[in-house]
Short mmCIF file of C-alpha atoms and ligand atoms in Angstrom, two decimals:
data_model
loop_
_atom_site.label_atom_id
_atom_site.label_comp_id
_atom_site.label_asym_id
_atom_site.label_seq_id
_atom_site.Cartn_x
_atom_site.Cartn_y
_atom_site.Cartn_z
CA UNK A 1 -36.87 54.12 54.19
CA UNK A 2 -34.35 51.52 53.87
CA UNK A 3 -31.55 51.32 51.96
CA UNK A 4 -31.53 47.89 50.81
CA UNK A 5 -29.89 47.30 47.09
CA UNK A 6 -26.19 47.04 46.51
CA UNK A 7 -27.19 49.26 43.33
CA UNK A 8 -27.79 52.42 46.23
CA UNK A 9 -31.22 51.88 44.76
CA UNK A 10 -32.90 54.34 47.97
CA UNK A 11 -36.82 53.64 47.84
CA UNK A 12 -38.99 56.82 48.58
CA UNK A 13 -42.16 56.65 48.31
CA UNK A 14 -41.97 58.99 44.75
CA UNK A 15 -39.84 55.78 43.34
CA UNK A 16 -42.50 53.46 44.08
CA UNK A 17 -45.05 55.53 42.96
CA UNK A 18 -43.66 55.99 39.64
CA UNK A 19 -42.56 52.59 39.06
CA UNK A 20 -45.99 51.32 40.03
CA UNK A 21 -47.14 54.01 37.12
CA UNK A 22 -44.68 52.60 34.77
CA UNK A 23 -45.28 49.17 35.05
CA UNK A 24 -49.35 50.33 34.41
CA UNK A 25 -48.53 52.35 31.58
CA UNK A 26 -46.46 49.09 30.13
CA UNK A 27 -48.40 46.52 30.98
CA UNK A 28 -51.13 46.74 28.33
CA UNK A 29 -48.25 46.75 25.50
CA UNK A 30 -46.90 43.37 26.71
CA UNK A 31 -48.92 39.72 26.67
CA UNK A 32 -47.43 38.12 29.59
CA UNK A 33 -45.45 39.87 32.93
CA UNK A 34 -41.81 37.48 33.16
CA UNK A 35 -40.80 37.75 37.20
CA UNK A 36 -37.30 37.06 38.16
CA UNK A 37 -36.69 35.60 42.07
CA UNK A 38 -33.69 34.87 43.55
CA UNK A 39 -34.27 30.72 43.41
CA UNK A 40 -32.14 31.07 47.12
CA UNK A 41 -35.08 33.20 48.77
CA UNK A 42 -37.89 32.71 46.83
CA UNK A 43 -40.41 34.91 49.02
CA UNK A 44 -38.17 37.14 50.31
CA UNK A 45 -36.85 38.12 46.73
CA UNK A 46 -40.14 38.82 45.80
CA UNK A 47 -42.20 42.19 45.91
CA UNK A 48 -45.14 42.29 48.36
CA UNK A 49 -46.86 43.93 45.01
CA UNK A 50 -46.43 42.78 41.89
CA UNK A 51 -49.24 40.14 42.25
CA UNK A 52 -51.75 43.21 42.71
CA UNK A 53 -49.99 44.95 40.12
CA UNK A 54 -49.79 42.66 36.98
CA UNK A 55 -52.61 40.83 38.12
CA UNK A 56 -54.07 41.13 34.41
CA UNK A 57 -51.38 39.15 32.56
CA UNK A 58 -49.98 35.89 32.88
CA UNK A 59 -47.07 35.52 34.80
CA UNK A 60 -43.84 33.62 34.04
CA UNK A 61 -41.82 33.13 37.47
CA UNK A 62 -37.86 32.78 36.95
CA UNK A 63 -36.28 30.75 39.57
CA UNK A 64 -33.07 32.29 38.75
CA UNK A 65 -29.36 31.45 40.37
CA UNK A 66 -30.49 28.01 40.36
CA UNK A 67 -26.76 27.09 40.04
CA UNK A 68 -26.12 28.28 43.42
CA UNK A 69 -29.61 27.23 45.40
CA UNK A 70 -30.51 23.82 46.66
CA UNK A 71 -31.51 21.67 43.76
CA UNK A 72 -34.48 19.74 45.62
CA UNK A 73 -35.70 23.16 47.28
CA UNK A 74 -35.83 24.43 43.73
CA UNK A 75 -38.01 21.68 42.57
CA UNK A 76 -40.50 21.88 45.78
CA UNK A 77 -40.77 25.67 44.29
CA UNK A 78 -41.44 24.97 40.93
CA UNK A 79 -44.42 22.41 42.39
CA UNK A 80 -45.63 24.80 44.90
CA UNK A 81 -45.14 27.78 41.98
CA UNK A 82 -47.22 25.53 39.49
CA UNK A 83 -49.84 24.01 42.20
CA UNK A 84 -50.82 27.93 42.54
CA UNK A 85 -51.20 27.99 38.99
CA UNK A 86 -48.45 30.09 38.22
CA UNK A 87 -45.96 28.83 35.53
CA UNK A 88 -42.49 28.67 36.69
CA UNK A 89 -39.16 27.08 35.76
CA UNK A 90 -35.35 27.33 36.97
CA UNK A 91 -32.70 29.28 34.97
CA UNK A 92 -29.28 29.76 35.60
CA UNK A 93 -29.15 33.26 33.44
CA UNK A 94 -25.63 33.89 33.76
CA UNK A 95 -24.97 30.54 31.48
CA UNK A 96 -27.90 30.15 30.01
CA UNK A 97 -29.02 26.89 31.98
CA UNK A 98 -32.86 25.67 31.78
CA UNK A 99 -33.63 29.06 29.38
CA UNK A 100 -34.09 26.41 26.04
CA UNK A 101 -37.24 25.61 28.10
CA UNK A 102 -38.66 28.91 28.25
CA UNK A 103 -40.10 29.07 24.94
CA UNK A 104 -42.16 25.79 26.02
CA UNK A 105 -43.04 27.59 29.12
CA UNK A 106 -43.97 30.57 26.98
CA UNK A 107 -46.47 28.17 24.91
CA UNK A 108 -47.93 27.33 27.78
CA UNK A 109 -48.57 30.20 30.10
CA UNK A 110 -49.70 31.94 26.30
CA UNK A 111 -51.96 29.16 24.82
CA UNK A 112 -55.00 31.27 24.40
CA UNK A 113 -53.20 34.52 23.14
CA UNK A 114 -51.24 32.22 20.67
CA UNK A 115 -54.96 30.52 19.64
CA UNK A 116 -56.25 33.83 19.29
CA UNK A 117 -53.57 35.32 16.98
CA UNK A 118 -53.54 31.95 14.80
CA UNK A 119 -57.84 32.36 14.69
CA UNK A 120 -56.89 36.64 13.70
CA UNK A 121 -54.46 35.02 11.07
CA UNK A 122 -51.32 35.96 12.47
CA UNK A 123 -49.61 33.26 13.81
CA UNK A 124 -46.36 34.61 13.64
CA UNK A 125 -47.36 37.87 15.91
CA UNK A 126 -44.88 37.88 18.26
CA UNK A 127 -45.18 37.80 21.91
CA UNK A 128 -44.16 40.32 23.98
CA UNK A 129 -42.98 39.91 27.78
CA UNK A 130 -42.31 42.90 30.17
CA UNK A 131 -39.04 41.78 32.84
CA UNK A 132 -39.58 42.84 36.79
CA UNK A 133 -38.03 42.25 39.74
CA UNK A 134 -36.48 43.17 42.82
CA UNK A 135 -32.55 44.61 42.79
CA UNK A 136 -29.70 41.72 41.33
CA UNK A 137 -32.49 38.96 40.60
CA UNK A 138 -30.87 39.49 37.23
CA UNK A 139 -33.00 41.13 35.17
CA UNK A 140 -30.54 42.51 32.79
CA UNK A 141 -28.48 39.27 32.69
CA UNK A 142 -31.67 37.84 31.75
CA UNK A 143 -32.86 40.27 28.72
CA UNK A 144 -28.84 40.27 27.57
CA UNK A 145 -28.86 36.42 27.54
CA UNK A 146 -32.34 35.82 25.90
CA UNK A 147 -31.43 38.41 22.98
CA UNK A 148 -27.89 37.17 22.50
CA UNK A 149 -26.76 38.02 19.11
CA UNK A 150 -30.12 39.16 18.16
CA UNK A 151 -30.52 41.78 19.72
CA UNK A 152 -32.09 44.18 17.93
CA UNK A 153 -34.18 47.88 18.58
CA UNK A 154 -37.44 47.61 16.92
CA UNK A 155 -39.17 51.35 18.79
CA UNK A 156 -39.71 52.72 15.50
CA UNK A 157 -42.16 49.71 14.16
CA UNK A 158 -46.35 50.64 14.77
CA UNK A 159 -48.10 50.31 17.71
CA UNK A 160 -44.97 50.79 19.77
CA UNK A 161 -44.48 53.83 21.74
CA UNK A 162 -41.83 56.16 21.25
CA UNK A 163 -39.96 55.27 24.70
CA UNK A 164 -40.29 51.69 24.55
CA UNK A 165 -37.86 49.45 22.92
CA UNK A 166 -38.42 45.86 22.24
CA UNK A 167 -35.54 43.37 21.91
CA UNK A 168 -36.09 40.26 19.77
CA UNK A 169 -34.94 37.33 21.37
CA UNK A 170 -35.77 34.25 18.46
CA UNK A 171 -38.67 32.65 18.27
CA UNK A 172 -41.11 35.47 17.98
CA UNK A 173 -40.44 36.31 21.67
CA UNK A 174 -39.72 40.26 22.34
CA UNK A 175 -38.70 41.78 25.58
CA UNK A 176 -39.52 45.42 26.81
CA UNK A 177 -35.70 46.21 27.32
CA UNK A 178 -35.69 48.35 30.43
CA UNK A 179 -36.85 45.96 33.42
CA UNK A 180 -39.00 47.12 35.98
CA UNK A 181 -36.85 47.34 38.89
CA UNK A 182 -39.05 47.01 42.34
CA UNK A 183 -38.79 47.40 45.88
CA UNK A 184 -38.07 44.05 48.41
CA UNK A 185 -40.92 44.01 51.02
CA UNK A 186 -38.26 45.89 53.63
CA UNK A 187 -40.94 46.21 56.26
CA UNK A 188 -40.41 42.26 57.37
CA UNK A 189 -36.93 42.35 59.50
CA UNK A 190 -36.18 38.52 58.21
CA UNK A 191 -36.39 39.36 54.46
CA UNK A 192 -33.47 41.71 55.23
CA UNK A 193 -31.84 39.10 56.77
CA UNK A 194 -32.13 36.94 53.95
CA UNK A 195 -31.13 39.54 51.98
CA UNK A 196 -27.79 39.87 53.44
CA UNK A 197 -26.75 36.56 53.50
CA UNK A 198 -26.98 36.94 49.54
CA UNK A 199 -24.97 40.04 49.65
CA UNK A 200 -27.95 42.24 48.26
CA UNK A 201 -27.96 44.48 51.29
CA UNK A 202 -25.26 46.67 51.40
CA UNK A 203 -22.53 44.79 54.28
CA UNK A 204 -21.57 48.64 55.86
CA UNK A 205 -25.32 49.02 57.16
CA UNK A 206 -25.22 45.68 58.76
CA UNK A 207 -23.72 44.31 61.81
CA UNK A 208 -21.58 41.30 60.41
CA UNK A 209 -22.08 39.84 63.55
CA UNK A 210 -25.78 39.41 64.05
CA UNK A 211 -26.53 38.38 60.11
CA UNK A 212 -23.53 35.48 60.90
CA UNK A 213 -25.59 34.25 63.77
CA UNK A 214 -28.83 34.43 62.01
CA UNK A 215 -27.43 32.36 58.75
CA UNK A 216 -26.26 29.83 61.61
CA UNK A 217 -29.61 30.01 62.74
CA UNK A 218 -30.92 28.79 59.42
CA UNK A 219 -27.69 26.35 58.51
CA UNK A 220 -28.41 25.04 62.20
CA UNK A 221 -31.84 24.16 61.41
CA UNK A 222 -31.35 22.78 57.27
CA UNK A 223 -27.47 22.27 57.03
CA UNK A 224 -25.82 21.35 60.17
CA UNK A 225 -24.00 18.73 58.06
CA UNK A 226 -22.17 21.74 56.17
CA UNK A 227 -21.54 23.67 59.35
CA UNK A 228 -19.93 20.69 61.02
CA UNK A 229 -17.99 19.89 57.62
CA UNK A 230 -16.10 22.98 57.17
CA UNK A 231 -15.19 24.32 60.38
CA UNK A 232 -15.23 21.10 62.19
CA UNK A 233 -17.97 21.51 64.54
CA UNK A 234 -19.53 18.37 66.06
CA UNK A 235 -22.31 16.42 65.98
CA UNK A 236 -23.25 17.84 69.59
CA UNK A 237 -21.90 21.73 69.30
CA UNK A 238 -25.41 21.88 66.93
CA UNK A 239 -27.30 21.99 70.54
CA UNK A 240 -25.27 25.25 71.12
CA UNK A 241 -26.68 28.80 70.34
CA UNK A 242 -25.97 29.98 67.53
CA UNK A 243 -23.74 32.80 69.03
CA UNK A 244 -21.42 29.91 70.45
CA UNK A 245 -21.29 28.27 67.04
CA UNK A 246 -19.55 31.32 66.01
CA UNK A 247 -17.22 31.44 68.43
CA UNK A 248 -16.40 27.73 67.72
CA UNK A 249 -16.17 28.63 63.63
CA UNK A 250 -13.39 31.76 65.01
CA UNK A 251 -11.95 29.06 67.24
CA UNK A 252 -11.43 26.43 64.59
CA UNK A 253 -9.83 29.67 62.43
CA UNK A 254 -7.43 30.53 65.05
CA UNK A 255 -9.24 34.45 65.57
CA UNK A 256 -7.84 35.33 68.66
CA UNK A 257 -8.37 38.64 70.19
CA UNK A 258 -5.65 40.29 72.96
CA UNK A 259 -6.23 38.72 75.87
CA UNK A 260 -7.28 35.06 74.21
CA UNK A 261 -10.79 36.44 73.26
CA UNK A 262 -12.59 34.87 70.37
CA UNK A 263 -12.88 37.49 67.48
CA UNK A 264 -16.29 36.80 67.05
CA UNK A 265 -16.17 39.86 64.47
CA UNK A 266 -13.75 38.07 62.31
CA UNK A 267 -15.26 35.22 62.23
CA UNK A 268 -18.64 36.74 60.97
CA UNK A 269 -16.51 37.96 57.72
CA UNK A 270 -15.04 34.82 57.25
CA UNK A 271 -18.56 32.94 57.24
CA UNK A 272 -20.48 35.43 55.59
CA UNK A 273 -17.33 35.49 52.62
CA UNK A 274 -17.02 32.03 52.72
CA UNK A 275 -20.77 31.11 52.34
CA UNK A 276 -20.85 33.54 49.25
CA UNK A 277 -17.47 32.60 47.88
CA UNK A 278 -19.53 28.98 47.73
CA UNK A 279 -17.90 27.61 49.97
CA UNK A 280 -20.87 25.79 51.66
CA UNK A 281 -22.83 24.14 48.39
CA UNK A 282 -25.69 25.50 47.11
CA UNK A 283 -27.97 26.74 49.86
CA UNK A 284 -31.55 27.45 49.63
CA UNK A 285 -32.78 29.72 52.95
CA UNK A 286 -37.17 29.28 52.41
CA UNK A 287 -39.39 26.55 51.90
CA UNK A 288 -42.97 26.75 50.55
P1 GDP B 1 -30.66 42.98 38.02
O1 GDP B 1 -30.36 44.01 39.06
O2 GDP B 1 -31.90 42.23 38.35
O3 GDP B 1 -30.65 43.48 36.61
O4 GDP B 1 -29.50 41.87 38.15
P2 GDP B 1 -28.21 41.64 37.22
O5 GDP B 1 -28.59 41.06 35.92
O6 GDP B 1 -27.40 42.87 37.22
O7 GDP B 1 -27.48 40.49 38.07
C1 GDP B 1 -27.06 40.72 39.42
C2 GDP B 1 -25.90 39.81 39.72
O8 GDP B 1 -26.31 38.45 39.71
C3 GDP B 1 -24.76 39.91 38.69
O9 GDP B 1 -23.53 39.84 39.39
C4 GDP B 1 -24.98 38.69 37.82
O10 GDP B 1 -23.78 38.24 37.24
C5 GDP B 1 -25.49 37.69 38.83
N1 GDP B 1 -26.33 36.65 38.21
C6 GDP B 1 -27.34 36.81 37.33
N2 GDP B 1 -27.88 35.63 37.00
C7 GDP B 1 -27.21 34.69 37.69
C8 GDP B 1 -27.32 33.26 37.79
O11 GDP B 1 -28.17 32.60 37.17
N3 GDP B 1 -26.46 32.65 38.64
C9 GDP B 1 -25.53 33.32 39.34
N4 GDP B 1 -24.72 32.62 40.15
N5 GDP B 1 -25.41 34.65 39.28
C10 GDP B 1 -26.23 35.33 38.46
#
């Protein structure tokens, strides 16, 4: 099986077997399942399961790294999120950006929980959300964000299980406070691809070389105007394959090899770096 996450997170089919148990044995202690994506590749940074799996709870989708994905692409999401009838909304975790809206979000996706527990007499019951995702969707910098100051072990209080611990966040929200960590859908060759471009696929398995010319293939196609910007392409070199684009980004870098050779090799570093460094704007690599 593929080795996939930066975290060395190897997924054998025990793993996902007892995740998949986990998140069953958790889901009837929570109200509502809160699903981190990468807001870059929304459908590749999303497991092939989780629909099947939480399918009994309302779902919250994070579209988070928002700071560093295309800010119309983000709001096509959010429509095409919310036209499925899913409730969704863009975060930047690591700051905190667009997270004041979640508790609105919260009201919403919740409405008929928070009806019934006002009709039971407890209005004030809190709410309590259960955190999954794939590998660095940032689950943790999520839950560490949301609780803040607050946080605060509450395992020994009734009803709760011995192993699970609930972090108050404000606002009567509580979050189980391990994650459920889950698998990318590795058997699709273009999700790893997409992947890698984020950095979430360890670089020593893959061939610099081929992920470069398959992010040109995508920049090409959405962001030739970036391309042609920083390593002064033109207008007309966007015709080329993608392969010769490189060569022209190593070219316009001065990566010669012996003998006056391109080094086509360097020049997949450089883009790959530079393209995470920032370097090219926000990016977003999948439409709905
Ligand atoms: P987890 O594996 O899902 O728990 O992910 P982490 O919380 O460990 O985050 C993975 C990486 O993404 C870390 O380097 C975080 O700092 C980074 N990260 C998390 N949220 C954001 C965000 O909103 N924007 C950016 N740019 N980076 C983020």
């Amino acid at each position: 099986m593929a080795d996939i996450s930066k975290d060395t997170v190897q997924w054998f089919p025990g793993h996902m077997a007892k995740t998949r148990r986990k998140i069953k044995e958790n889901l009837p202690l929570v109200d509502a399942v809160v699903e981190l994506v990468d807001a870059r590749i929304p459908i590749s940074s999303r497991n092939p399961e989780l629909d099947e799996l939480t399918s009994s709870k309302p779902r919250i989708i994070l579209l988070n790294k928002c700071d560093v994905a295309d800010a119309n692409a983000t709001a096509q999401w959010i429509r095409h999120f919310e036209e499925m009838g899913a409730h969704a909304m863009a975060v930047d975790c690591k700051t905190g950006k667009g997270l004041g809206k979640f508790d609105e979000v919260v009201k919403a996706a919740l409405a008929d929980k928070i009806a019934a527990n006002i009709e039971k007499g407890m209005p004030g019951k809190a709410l309590r959300f259960m955190v999954v995702g794939i590998p660095n969707t940032g689950k943790s910098t999520f839950i560490n964000k949301m609780s803040g100051r607050n946080r605060l072990k509450t395992a020994d209080k009734p009803g709760v299980t011995r192993t699970s611990q609930w972090v108050a966040c404000g606002n009567g929200i509580e979050l189980l406070d391990t994650p459920g960590v889950l698998w990318p859908k590795f058997d699709d060759p273009a999700v790893g691809d997409k992947l890698a471009f984020i950095g979430s696929v360890k670089d020593e398995i893959l061939d610099a070389e081929t992920i470069a010319v398959r992010l040109i293939d995508v920049l090409k196609r959405d962001y030739s105007d970036r391309l042609i910007e920083r390593y002064k392409i033109s207008n007309e070199d966007m015709e080329l394959e993608s392969y010769e684009i490189l060569e022209k980004i190593g070219i316009a870098r001065g990566m010669k090899i012996r003998g006056g050779e391109v080094d086509t090799e360097r020049a997949a570093v450089t883009l790959l770096d530079e393209y995470r460094g920032g370097k090219l704007g926000r990016l977003t690599f999948e439409r709905p």
